[in-house]
Amino acid sequence: MENWDIPLDWQVSARPVALIRADMEKVLVQRRQAEYLPMAVDLPALIDECVQAIHTTSGEEQRQGHECLAWAFRCVFTLAWSFGYVDLATIALQRLAWAAPRADEPGLAAMYGYLRAQTTLSSSRYDLGMRVVDGTLRDMAGQDSRNATGLAAMTGVLQLRAAVIAGRMGDADAVDARVSEARALAERTGETPAYGVGWGPTNVGVHAVAIACDLDEYGQAVQLAQDVRFPKGWDRARAGHHWLDLGRANVWTEDSEEALRCLQRARRTAPQQTRYHPTVREAVVTLRSRDRSRSSELAEFAQWIGL
């Protein structure tokens, strides 16, 4: 992440932006599928190529170079955040903030606001998070985009981000209002992978489960999960996180067998995400403290995550 703005003394030209963009699309798919290792391998060279491209092109090619660079740092944010490096995630977010306006794409600026609000969850500055979300929604109003569906998706996930923040604040009324806004929008748009956020009714459903957990309403979370159905090809990262949330809910409702089943589903769905997620470690520690039969399945799972 050290370089995002300085041209390098390369002896050969950067590849055409179209080829860089094609490789960036592959990394974006890896992010959605929680395939973190290949992302970490591919991103450094792609970042350098994007930087070189924006200094050696002009016009639409240069704009697309900035767009690719913004998406690269969005992926770096996911990597850093997923492994608990909040400081590095914040740096990646600053790089995204630099590149997004130069890409001249409102959806990328909205992505910055979406992720900026996410960072406030780690410090419990929920007041700031809500201001970031509402400010971003105001900025998006009336803007034109090359991807109108993408803007709608960003509007929806920003409402869900606000609902998550409200859940952390314990404000059930605000949660209901934000989720209702998101659900109404999702009914109009349907499912769409625009901007890599997996927007649609399914996303609203899995967020409702997660927020119920944040409100300590674990029985309700289990009940809400009964209505969640994943469309074919849906984001494995988001689906895996849903199984983690449902596993946590079942831990608290003291259904240890179902909790372990959910954790195993998360493992099969998004193994790299599951193995290092703090929710998993907390759940397994609790399950082991209750385990009187010394389950071999639980022991193997604990060993797999390094406990």
Coordinates of C-alpha atoms in Angstrom, one line a residue:
M1 CA 0.0 0.0 0.0
E2 CA 3.0 2.3 0.1
N3 CA 2.6 3.5 -3.4
W4 CA -0.7 4.8 -4.8
D5 CA 0.4 8.0 -6.6
I6 CA 4.0 7.9 -7.8
P7 CA 5.0 6.6 -11.2
L8 CA 7.7 3.9 -11.3
D9 CA 10.8 3.8 -13.5
W10 CA 9.6 0.8 -15.5
Q11 CA 11.6 -0.3 -18.6
V12 CA 8.4 -1.6 -20.2
S13 CA 4.9 -0.1 -20.5
A14 CA 2.1 -1.1 -18.3
R15 CA -0.4 -3.5 -19.8
P16 CA -3.5 -2.0 -21.4
V17 CA -6.1 -0.9 -18.9
A18 CA -8.6 -3.4 -20.3
L19 CA -6.3 -6.3 -19.3
I20 CA -5.7 -4.8 -15.8
R21 CA -9.4 -4.4 -15.4
A22 CA -10.1 -8.0 -16.4
D23 CA -7.6 -9.2 -13.7
M24 CA -9.2 -6.8 -11.2
E25 CA -12.6 -8.3 -11.9
K26 CA -11.1 -11.7 -11.0
V27 CA -9.9 -10.4 -7.6
L28 CA -13.3 -8.9 -6.9
V29 CA -14.9 -12.3 -7.5
Q30 CA -12.3 -13.8 -5.1
R31 CA -13.3 -11.2 -2.5
R32 CA -16.9 -12.1 -2.8
Q33 CA -16.0 -15.8 -2.4
A34 CA -13.7 -15.2 0.6
E35 CA -10.7 -16.6 -1.3
Y36 CA -8.2 -14.4 0.6
L37 CA -4.9 -16.1 -0.2
P38 CA -5.0 -15.6 -4.0
M39 CA -6.1 -12.0 -3.3
A40 CA -3.1 -11.4 -1.2
V41 CA -0.9 -12.9 -3.9
D42 CA -2.3 -10.9 -6.8
L43 CA -3.0 -7.4 -5.4
P44 CA 0.5 -6.0 -5.0
A45 CA 1.4 -6.3 -8.7
L46 CA -2.1 -5.1 -9.7
I47 CA -1.7 -2.0 -7.5
D48 CA 1.6 -1.1 -9.1
E49 CA 0.1 -1.7 -12.6
C50 CA -2.8 0.6 -11.8
V51 CA -0.5 3.3 -10.5
Q52 CA 1.6 3.1 -13.7
A53 CA -1.4 3.1 -15.9
I54 CA -2.9 6.3 -14.5
H55 CA 0.4 8.1 -15.2
T56 CA 0.8 6.8 -18.7
T57 CA -2.7 7.1 -20.1
S58 CA -5.3 9.8 -20.5
G59 CA -9.0 10.3 -21.0
E60 CA -11.3 7.2 -20.4
E61 CA -8.3 4.9 -20.0
Q62 CA -6.9 7.0 -17.2
R63 CA -10.3 7.2 -15.5
Q64 CA -10.7 3.4 -15.7
G65 CA -7.2 3.1 -14.2
H66 CA -8.3 5.1 -11.2
E67 CA -11.4 3.0 -10.9
C68 CA -9.3 -0.2 -10.9
L69 CA -7.0 1.3 -8.3
A70 CA -10.0 2.2 -6.1
W71 CA -11.3 -1.4 -6.4
A72 CA -7.9 -2.7 -5.5
F73 CA -7.8 -0.8 -2.3
R74 CA -11.3 -1.8 -1.6
C75 CA -10.1 -5.4 -1.7
V76 CA -7.1 -4.6 0.5
F77 CA -9.5 -3.2 3.0
T78 CA -11.4 -6.6 3.1
L79 CA -8.2 -8.5 3.6
A80 CA -6.9 -6.3 6.4
W81 CA -10.3 -6.1 8.1
S82 CA -10.9 -9.8 7.9
F83 CA -7.6 -10.6 9.7
G84 CA -8.1 -8.0 12.4
Y85 CA -5.6 -5.3 11.1
V86 CA -7.9 -2.4 11.6
D87 CA -5.0 0.1 11.2
L88 CA -4.1 -1.3 7.8
A89 CA -7.7 -1.3 6.8
T90 CA -8.0 2.4 7.6
I91 CA -4.9 3.1 5.4
A92 CA -6.5 1.2 2.6
L93 CA -9.6 3.2 3.1
Q94 CA -7.7 6.5 2.7
R95 CA -6.2 5.2 -0.5
L96 CA -9.7 4.4 -1.8
A97 CA -10.8 7.9 -0.8
W98 CA -8.0 9.3 -3.0
A99 CA -8.8 7.2 -6.0
A100 CA -12.6 7.3 -6.0
P101 CA -13.1 10.9 -7.0
R102 CA -10.6 10.5 -9.9
A103 CA -12.6 7.5 -11.1
D104 CA -15.6 9.9 -11.5
E105 CA -18.0 7.2 -10.3
P106 CA -20.5 8.1 -7.5
G107 CA -20.8 4.5 -6.5
L108 CA -17.1 4.3 -5.5
A109 CA -17.5 7.4 -3.3
A110 CA -20.5 5.7 -1.7
M111 CA -18.4 2.6 -1.2
Y112 CA -15.9 4.8 0.8
G113 CA -18.8 6.0 3.0
Y114 CA -20.0 2.4 3.5
L115 CA -16.6 1.2 4.6
R116 CA -15.8 4.3 6.6
A117 CA -19.0 3.6 8.6
Q118 CA -17.8 0.0 9.1
T119 CA -14.5 1.2 10.8
T120 CA -16.5 3.0 13.5
L121 CA -17.9 -0.4 14.6
S122 CA -14.4 -1.3 15.9
S123 CA -14.1 1.8 18.1
S124 CA -17.8 1.9 19.1
R125 CA -18.1 5.4 17.7
Y126 CA -21.7 4.7 16.5
D127 CA -22.6 8.4 16.4
L128 CA -19.9 9.0 13.8
G129 CA -20.9 5.9 11.8
M130 CA -24.5 7.1 11.6
R131 CA -23.4 10.6 10.4
V132 CA -21.1 9.0 7.8
V133 CA -24.0 6.9 6.4
D134 CA -26.5 9.7 6.3
G135 CA -24.0 12.1 4.8
T136 CA -23.2 9.6 2.1
L137 CA -26.8 9.0 1.3
R138 CA -27.3 12.8 1.0
D139 CA -24.4 13.0 -1.4
M140 CA -25.7 10.2 -3.6
A141 CA -29.2 11.8 -4.0
G142 CA -29.8 12.9 -7.6
Q143 CA -26.4 11.8 -8.9
D144 CA -26.0 10.2 -12.3
S145 CA -23.9 7.0 -12.6
R146 CA -22.6 4.7 -15.3
N147 CA -24.3 2.0 -13.1
A148 CA -27.7 3.0 -11.9
T149 CA -28.3 -0.4 -10.4
G150 CA -25.0 -0.1 -8.5
L151 CA -26.2 3.2 -7.0
A152 CA -29.4 1.5 -5.9
A153 CA -27.4 -1.3 -4.4
M154 CA -25.2 1.1 -2.5
T155 CA -28.2 2.9 -1.2
G156 CA -29.6 -0.3 0.1
V157 CA -26.4 -1.5 1.8
L158 CA -25.9 1.9 3.4
Q159 CA -29.4 1.6 5.0
L160 CA -28.4 -1.8 6.2
R161 CA -25.1 -0.4 7.6
A162 CA -27.2 2.2 9.5
A163 CA -29.4 -0.6 10.8
V164 CA -26.3 -2.5 12.1
I165 CA -25.1 0.6 13.8
A166 CA -28.5 1.2 15.4
G167 CA -28.5 -2.4 16.6
R168 CA -25.1 -1.9 18.3
M169 CA -26.6 1.2 19.9
G170 CA -29.6 -0.8 21.1
D171 CA -32.1 1.4 19.2
A172 CA -34.7 -1.2 18.0
D173 CA -36.9 1.5 16.5
A174 CA -34.1 2.8 14.3
V175 CA -33.3 -0.7 13.3
D176 CA -36.9 -1.4 12.2
A177 CA -37.0 1.9 10.2
R178 CA -33.7 1.3 8.4
V179 CA -34.4 -2.4 7.7
S180 CA -37.9 -1.4 6.3
E181 CA -36.3 1.1 4.0
A182 CA -33.8 -1.5 2.8
R183 CA -36.5 -4.2 2.4
A184 CA -38.7 -1.9 0.3
L185 CA -35.8 -1.0 -2.0
A186 CA -34.8 -4.7 -2.3
E187 CA -38.3 -5.6 -3.4
R188 CA -38.0 -3.1 -6.2
T189 CA -34.5 -4.0 -7.4
G190 CA -34.4 -7.8 -6.8
E191 CA -31.0 -9.6 -6.4
T192 CA -28.0 -7.9 -8.0
P193 CA -24.2 -8.4 -7.6
A194 CA -23.6 -4.7 -8.5
Y195 CA -20.5 -3.2 -6.8
G196 CA -19.8 -6.6 -5.3
V197 CA -22.2 -6.0 -2.3
G198 CA -24.6 -8.9 -3.1
W199 CA -27.6 -6.6 -2.8
G200 CA -31.2 -7.8 -2.7
P201 CA -33.8 -9.4 -0.4
T202 CA -31.3 -12.1 0.7
N203 CA -28.9 -9.5 2.0
V204 CA -31.7 -7.8 3.9
G205 CA -32.6 -11.2 5.4
V206 CA -29.1 -12.1 6.6
H207 CA -28.6 -8.6 8.0
A208 CA -31.8 -9.0 10.0
V209 CA -30.4 -12.2 11.6
A210 CA -27.1 -10.5 12.4
I211 CA -28.8 -7.4 13.9
A212 CA -31.1 -9.6 16.1
C213 CA -27.9 -11.1 17.5
D214 CA -26.5 -7.6 18.2
L215 CA -29.7 -6.9 20.1
D216 CA -29.2 -10.1 22.1
E217 CA -32.5 -11.4 20.6
Y218 CA -31.0 -14.8 19.7
G219 CA -34.2 -16.7 19.6
Q220 CA -35.6 -14.2 17.1
A221 CA -32.4 -14.6 15.1
V222 CA -32.9 -18.3 14.8
Q223 CA -36.5 -17.8 13.8
L224 CA -35.6 -15.1 11.1
A225 CA -33.0 -17.4 9.7
Q226 CA -35.7 -19.9 8.7
D227 CA -36.8 -17.5 5.9
V228 CA -33.3 -17.0 4.4
R229 CA -32.6 -18.8 1.1
F230 CA -29.4 -18.2 -0.8
P231 CA -29.8 -17.8 -4.6
K232 CA -27.5 -19.9 -6.7
G233 CA -24.0 -18.3 -6.9
W234 CA -24.6 -15.9 -4.0
D235 CA -21.6 -14.3 -2.3
R236 CA -19.8 -17.1 -0.3
A237 CA -18.3 -14.4 2.0
R238 CA -21.7 -13.1 3.0
A239 CA -23.3 -16.6 3.2
G240 CA -20.4 -17.8 5.3
H241 CA -20.8 -14.8 7.7
H242 CA -24.5 -15.7 8.0
W243 CA -23.7 -19.2 9.2
L244 CA -21.3 -17.7 11.7
D245 CA -24.0 -15.4 13.0
L246 CA -26.5 -18.2 13.2
G247 CA -23.9 -20.4 15.0
R248 CA -23.5 -17.6 17.6
A249 CA -27.3 -17.4 18.0
N250 CA -27.5 -21.1 18.6
V251 CA -24.7 -21.0 21.1
W252 CA -26.7 -18.5 23.1
T253 CA -29.9 -20.4 22.8
E254 CA -27.8 -23.4 24.2
D255 CA -28.4 -25.6 21.1
S256 CA -24.8 -26.8 20.9
E257 CA -25.4 -29.4 18.3
E258 CA -27.0 -26.9 15.9
A259 CA -24.4 -24.3 16.7
L260 CA -21.6 -26.7 15.6
R261 CA -23.6 -27.6 12.4
C262 CA -23.8 -23.9 11.5
L263 CA -20.0 -23.4 12.1
Q264 CA -19.3 -26.4 9.9
R265 CA -21.6 -24.9 7.2
A266 CA -19.6 -21.7 7.5
R267 CA -16.4 -23.7 7.1
R268 CA -17.6 -25.4 3.9
T269 CA -18.9 -22.2 2.5
A270 CA -16.0 -19.8 3.2
P271 CA -13.1 -21.7 4.9
Q272 CA -10.5 -19.0 5.0
Q273 CA -13.0 -16.5 6.5
T274 CA -14.3 -19.0 9.0
R275 CA -10.9 -20.1 10.2
Y276 CA -9.7 -16.7 11.4
H277 CA -13.0 -15.0 12.4
P278 CA -13.1 -14.0 16.1
T279 CA -16.8 -15.0 16.4
V280 CA -15.8 -18.6 15.6
R281 CA -13.2 -18.7 18.3
E282 CA -15.6 -17.3 20.9
A283 CA -18.3 -19.8 19.9
V284 CA -15.9 -22.8 20.0
V285 CA -14.5 -21.8 23.4
T286 CA -18.1 -21.7 24.8
L287 CA -19.0 -25.0 23.1
R288 CA -16.0 -26.7 24.6
S289 CA -16.8 -25.5 28.0
R290 CA -20.2 -27.2 27.8
D291 CA -19.0 -30.3 26.1
R292 CA -19.4 -33.3 28.5
S293 CA -19.1 -36.0 25.9
R294 CA -15.8 -34.7 24.5
S295 CA -17.1 -34.6 20.9
S296 CA -14.5 -35.6 18.4
E297 CA -16.1 -33.4 15.8
L298 CA -15.8 -30.3 18.1
A299 CA -12.3 -31.3 19.0
E300 CA -11.3 -31.5 15.3
F301 CA -13.0 -28.2 14.5
A302 CA -11.1 -26.5 17.5
Q303 CA -7.8 -27.9 16.2
W304 CA -8.6 -26.7 12.7
I305 CA -9.0 -23.1 13.9
G306 CA -5.9 -23.4 16.2
L307 CA -7.4 -23.8 19.6

